[in-house]
Amino acid sequence: MKVLIIGGVAGGASCAARLRRLDEDAHIVLLEEGGHVSYANCGLPYYIGGVIEEEEELLLQTPESFYRRFRVDVRVRNKAEKISPETKTVTVRNLEDGSCYEESYDKLVLSPGAAPFRIPVNPKAASRVFTLRRVEDCRKIRDMVTAGKYRSAVVIGGGFIGLEVCENLQKEGIDVSVVEAMPQILPPFDEEIAEILHGCLRDHGTALYLNSKMEDISPSETGGCVVSLSGGKQLFCDFVVMAVGVRPDTALCREAGMELTDRGSILTDENFLTSLPDVYAIGDAVITKNRLTGMPGMTALAGPANKQGRLVADILCGRKTIPYPGVLGSFVIRLFDRTAAATGINERTCRQAGLDYAKIYLLPYDHATYYPGAEQMVMKVLFEKKTGKLLGMQCTGLSGVEKRVDVFAAALHFGGTVQDLEELDLCYAPPYSSAKDPVNFAGFVGDNLMQGISRFWYWDQMPERGGENEVLLDVRTPEEYEDGHLEGAVNIPVDELRERISELPKDKEIYLYCQVGIRGNVAQRILTQKGYSAWNLSGGYGLMSRIGKA
Amino acid sequence: MKVLIIGGVAGGASCAARLRRLDEDAHIVLLEEGGHVSYANCGLPYYIGGVIEEEEELLLQTPESFYRRFRVDVRVRNKAEKISPETKTVTVRNLEDGSCYEESYDKLVLSPGAAPFRIPVNPKAASRVFTLRRVEDCRKIRDMVTAGKYRSAVVIGGGFIGLEVCENLQKEGIDVSVVEAMPQILPPFDEEIAEILHGCLRDHGTALYLNSKMEDISPSETGGCVVSLSGGKQLFCDFVVMAVGVRPDTALCREAGMELTDRGSILTDENFLTSLPDVYAIGDAVITKNRLTGMPGMTALAGPANKQGRLVADILCGRKTIPYPGVLGSFVIRLFDRTAAATGINERTCRQAGLDYAKIYLLPYDHATYYPGAEQMVMKVLFEKKTGKLLGMQCTGLSGVEKRVDVFAAALHFGGTVQDLEELDLCYAPPYSSAKDPVNFAGFVGDNLMQGISRFWYWDQMPERGGENEVLLDVRTPEEYEDGHLEGAVNIPVDELRERISELPKDKEIYLYCQVGIRGNVAQRILTQKGYSAWNLSGGYGLMSRIGKA
């Protein structure tokens, strides 16, 4: 069996190594357009910031080491230019000498990845505008940083790569502006969670331009760039990093007559077989099914790409028949001291998919508050209203965030419910968690909602001020109330509520809140049991103040 | 409904608070023998070490605050002395004035907890021998620490409490010896994992006496203690902390005719109802079912106790009918800079339960190795050989340990298999994990074993030295081999194995190893495919050296 693999990074390299372990006699050729194979593409932003100090650390394998270990014929700077499915050959250009040759295959595995999208700019400024895909791109930006004379940069695009580059440039003392065309950064997060991250960036000195389309980049008089934004604003900087998303690198697939989506992603069956016989495709260039909605989408994440590479090797060797389950899209990003992570689908997707969902917000601590260093996080949990089936979770905080997201991702994998979250037997000691872990707590709150024990109102449903049918009630202490409260709220501390309950009108809706929702729950339960129609603010004043609503 | 609760810490306090939230009109009385209610018992060791600085921080609620918030009639220093099921009353002694009174109940909830077992010692030394259960006990030990004149302590018992006390005493500059009657500390771990922790303790200056029974404690001439061990060894110290396990605090249950185990644990049905009508029991004093084996056992962990308290309130209010699923026994402990955690059952229990299990060891890093600060952990995974159903996982390392154990605990909750681990879509960025998370990796390795792709040998199966039918093969580099190798091993680096394969005899079993098992896997695959009978050492030389076998 001769297997030709196009693309030698996450998916392609994983596939080649696994293939060799399964079949010592296979003939495996791996073509990579760039100068490196199996490099740490997720590490590139950290090389820009000098966190990863040596370029060599990014190179997990060299063509030589890969050959020695796996007897894979790795050819870097060799670009596949044409697939001929009828003859089962690929036309390859050697980028070193420009020569072309034909390479045959029994099985072809495409792992071409996705290329950064480039918005056209004034060509005179082009030498100061960078994108990030390969080690070579990274080195160019690193050179700008280490030159020592450049002080400011504009990052176009508030996605994962843009923000990781932003953090790393700032770490090196460069002033950074982030320009994002949408109203929020990181679209996998819902807007209110993104708003917390906006605050994090601003707190760390990032100039953030949301709802701002980059119109042009032209050279400035001082040799730098002028970035013109929609609305007329101009940003002056020494250089620009453009990170406005990626497009599947599939021109040669289209020419070969392969079925693609309108945006160029490769369509495959559940075993990664494309529309061309004996041609498989994996990684960022492939459309994958969302495990929860079943809806197809583009996933540019290293985890799925690596696992798909391994799976396709199993499939080629007849080892696997289980159809690929699809992706949850779990991800995590570090923003300065903060972690933000999520799994499953967000509220926007729930709405688009027409799901009858419920949501809750929690502000738990990463570990027991009596143990030093406890950090508060914000969690948003989505689940099906009727069944309790989990749909997604978003979380941000300084510590313990990715642990809860991973536990949640495991629950999603198994089709778990909020009731399952209640029962999870997670490990506990004071430095690590609480006896009721935040994930358990999400289960308690979700189950309370499903059972009708809890009734919530939400940050985007502020009661009408002075409304004739509504009372806004703050059940925190007078001291907390004085420090800041929602406009129009009256204050009755939860511990006085039973005595002072007659101060509240029974014929109005009571919208109450505390700091995070726990005392509010007690208050709502008291009022509900005494015949009031009461609603507790999910996430409390703590959420409101973090998202700029208080 | 009048609910009387005996025991005001984890389970009892959780139950009282939940009850009130569900039923504003219930009459709730909570009796606590100690001086505090709802205190942070898991935090007590950290108060001894001054990590938690103020005693007040341990007191999550006071009787007054609990009354204000929940209208629960909390009576500390009130000891239940007798249960009279026929009259549905409890005889209570007020420990302040010695008076007695009767308290009636409609429903009685017992959350008495477990008391430290005390091995009898010379009464003259008793004032220097401490146990740890309540805040009051903790203060006495803290006073010894802050007195400034005591320099050495012996901790009897290498369980959770003993070791947490050990760490905290050492943190305060006290020399600590730990005496353990068994061959290992922390019996929930298997011996080889415990051996890694023995090394950790010794590296941190703990004098560890295993297989050492404490025979007596007598006063020393200098006013301290002499601890006499089996075998004649004597340890001189200023004071002793005895932490040799706990016994259910159920004397009054026995007198009331309640069904108990021989060791005094309370037997309940799946809804926590004891053998006495309208009497429920929860927490450390109760026998719970192991979720995996179905076998009953004693669980002294805060997580299950807290959750059971909440569940019983639901049951009393008719909110829950789902039988309690039992415990996995997930736990985590910090030992100095190290974390050790586990979930599910260990190998000893697998054997006792007669399970047909398989095991694998992994030594993965907590995050991508090209990103600074990656720390290696040791993972042991157990699963059913035929079905792949997960049975348990033990893990230790400096970082990222409890996350993997919690993900595993979630997988165990859902009855997951090693194949599920492969598919888990966990979040990844270089500071947090690898594109193939250690948990995914465990799935890959486990699946390889199940499919017969991988064949393993284990640390306790050293091949016969110079055996006629066996070859011990080190496939690491010559430099690694020179730095240390297993006795009798020949060295052929994996990258040279294909060329030098003829050096190996085809008629012998090849027991090979590398550093952690990854290169060994490649080597075993090469050899297997070329007709050799080869076995790869699970966990590699790295495991052997960590457990003192290399």
JSON list of C-alpha atoms in Angstrom, two decimals, chain A residues 8-10 12-14 16-18 21 30 32 35-41 55-72 74 76 135, chain B residues 369-370 436 494-495 518-519 522:
[
{"chain": "A", "resi": 8, "resn": "GLY", "atom": "CA", "xyz": [2.72, 17.50, 7.29]},
{"chain": "A", "resi": 9, "resn": "VAL", "atom": "CA", "xyz": [1.51, 19.25, 10.41]},
{"chain": "A", "resi": 10, "resn": "ALA", "atom": "CA", "xyz": [-1.08, 18.10, 12.99]},
{"chain": "A", "resi": 12, "resn": "GLY", "atom": "CA", "xyz": [-0.88, 14.64, 8.35]},
{"chain": "A", "resi": 13, "resn": "ALA", "atom": "CA", "xyz": [1.98, 13.89, 10.72]},
{"chain": "A", "resi": 14, "resn": "SER", "atom": "CA", "xyz": [-0.31, 12.05, 13.16]},
{"chain": "A", "resi": 16, "resn": "ALA", "atom": "CA", "xyz": [1.80, 9.08, 8.96]},
{"chain": "A", "resi": 17, "resn": "ALA", "atom": "CA", "xyz": [3.14, 8.00, 12.37]},
{"chain": "A", "resi": 18, "resn": "ARG", "atom": "CA", "xyz": [0.10, 5.89, 13.20]},
{"chain": "A", "resi": 21, "resn": "ARG", "atom": "CA", "xyz": [2.97, 1.72, 13.61]},
{"chain": "A", "resi": 30, "resn": "LEU", "atom": "CA", "xyz": [4.43, 13.02, 3.12]},
{"chain": "A", "resi": 32, "resn": "GLU", "atom": "CA", "xyz": [4.62, 19.61, 3.01]},
{"chain": "A", "resi": 35, "resn": "GLY", "atom": "CA", "xyz": [9.80, 24.31, 5.31]},
{"chain": "A", "resi": 36, "resn": "HIS", "atom": "CA", "xyz": [8.94, 22.26, 8.38]},
{"chain": "A", "resi": 37, "resn": "VAL", "atom": "CA", "xyz": [7.06, 19.14, 9.27]},
{"chain": "A", "resi": 38, "resn": "SER", "atom": "CA", "xyz": [5.09, 18.41, 12.43]},
{"chain": "A", "resi": 39, "resn": "TYR", "atom": "CA", "xyz": [5.77, 21.80, 13.97]},
{"chain": "A", "resi": 40, "resn": "ALA", "atom": "CA", "xyz": [3.92, 23.19, 16.94]},
{"chain": "A", "resi": 41, "resn": "ASN", "atom": "CA", "xyz": [1.57, 25.55, 15.15]},
{"chain": "A", "resi": 55, "resn": "GLU", "atom": "CA", "xyz": [12.59, 28.24, 17.14]},
{"chain": "A", "resi": 56, "resn": "GLU", "atom": "CA", "xyz": [13.89, 24.67, 17.45]},
{"chain": "A", "resi": 57, "resn": "GLU", "atom": "CA", "xyz": [11.51, 24.04, 20.32]},
{"chain": "A", "resi": 58, "resn": "LEU", "atom": "CA", "xyz": [8.62, 24.42, 17.88]},
{"chain": "A", "resi": 59, "resn": "LEU", "atom": "CA", "xyz": [9.96, 21.70, 15.61]},
{"chain": "A", "resi": 60, "resn": "LEU", "atom": "CA", "xyz": [8.63, 18.50, 17.09]},
{"chain": "A", "resi": 61, "resn": "GLN", "atom": "CA", "xyz": [10.13, 16.50, 14.26]},
{"chain": "A", "resi": 62, "resn": "THR", "atom": "CA", "xyz": [12.46, 17.16, 11.36]},
{"chain": "A", "resi": 63, "resn": "PRO", "atom": "CA", "xyz": [12.16, 15.34, 8.04]},
{"chain": "A", "resi": 64, "resn": "GLU", "atom": "CA", "xyz": [15.25, 13.39, 9.08]},
{"chain": "A", "resi": 65, "resn": "SER", "atom": "CA", "xyz": [14.01, 12.42, 12.54]},
{"chain": "A", "resi": 66, "resn": "PHE", "atom": "CA", "xyz": [10.64, 11.49, 11.11]},
{"chain": "A", "resi": 67, "resn": "TYR", "atom": "CA", "xyz": [12.34, 9.24, 8.60]},
{"chain": "A", "resi": 68, "resn": "ARG", "atom": "CA", "xyz": [14.57, 7.63, 11.21]},
{"chain": "A", "resi": 69, "resn": "ARG", "atom": "CA", "xyz": [11.69, 6.87, 13.53]},
{"chain": "A", "resi": 70, "resn": "PHE", "atom": "CA", "xyz": [8.91, 6.08, 11.07]},
{"chain": "A", "resi": 71, "resn": "ARG", "atom": "CA", "xyz": [10.52, 5.54, 7.67]},
{"chain": "A", "resi": 72, "resn": "VAL", "atom": "CA", "xyz": [8.25, 8.15, 6.19]},
{"chain": "A", "resi": 74, "resn": "VAL", "atom": "CA", "xyz": [9.02, 13.47, 4.17]},
{"chain": "A", "resi": 76, "resn": "VAL", "atom": "CA", "xyz": [9.22, 19.71, 2.84]},
{"chain": "A", "resi": 135, "resn": "VAL", "atom": "CA", "xyz": [7.18, 28.93, 11.46]},
{"chain": "B", "resi": 369, "resn": "THR", "atom": "CA", "xyz": [6.34, 20.19, 26.24]},
{"chain": "B", "resi": 370, "resn": "TYR", "atom": "CA", "xyz": [7.42, 23.00, 23.92]},
{"chain": "B", "resi": 436, "resn": "LYS", "atom": "CA", "xyz": [-3.96, 14.76, 22.40]},
{"chain": "B", "resi": 494, "resn": "VAL", "atom": "CA", "xyz": [14.50, 2.34, 18.18]},
{"chain": "B", "resi": 495, "resn": "ASP", "atom": "CA", "xyz": [15.73, 4.37, 15.22]},
{"chain": "B", "resi": 518, "resn": "ILE", "atom": "CA", "xyz": [6.13, 5.70, 23.37]},
{"chain": "B", "resi": 519, "resn": "ARG", "atom": "CA", "xyz": [9.29, 4.68, 21.55]},
{"chain": "B", "resi": 522, "resn": "VAL", "atom": "CA", "xyz": [7.12, 1.86, 17.93]}
]
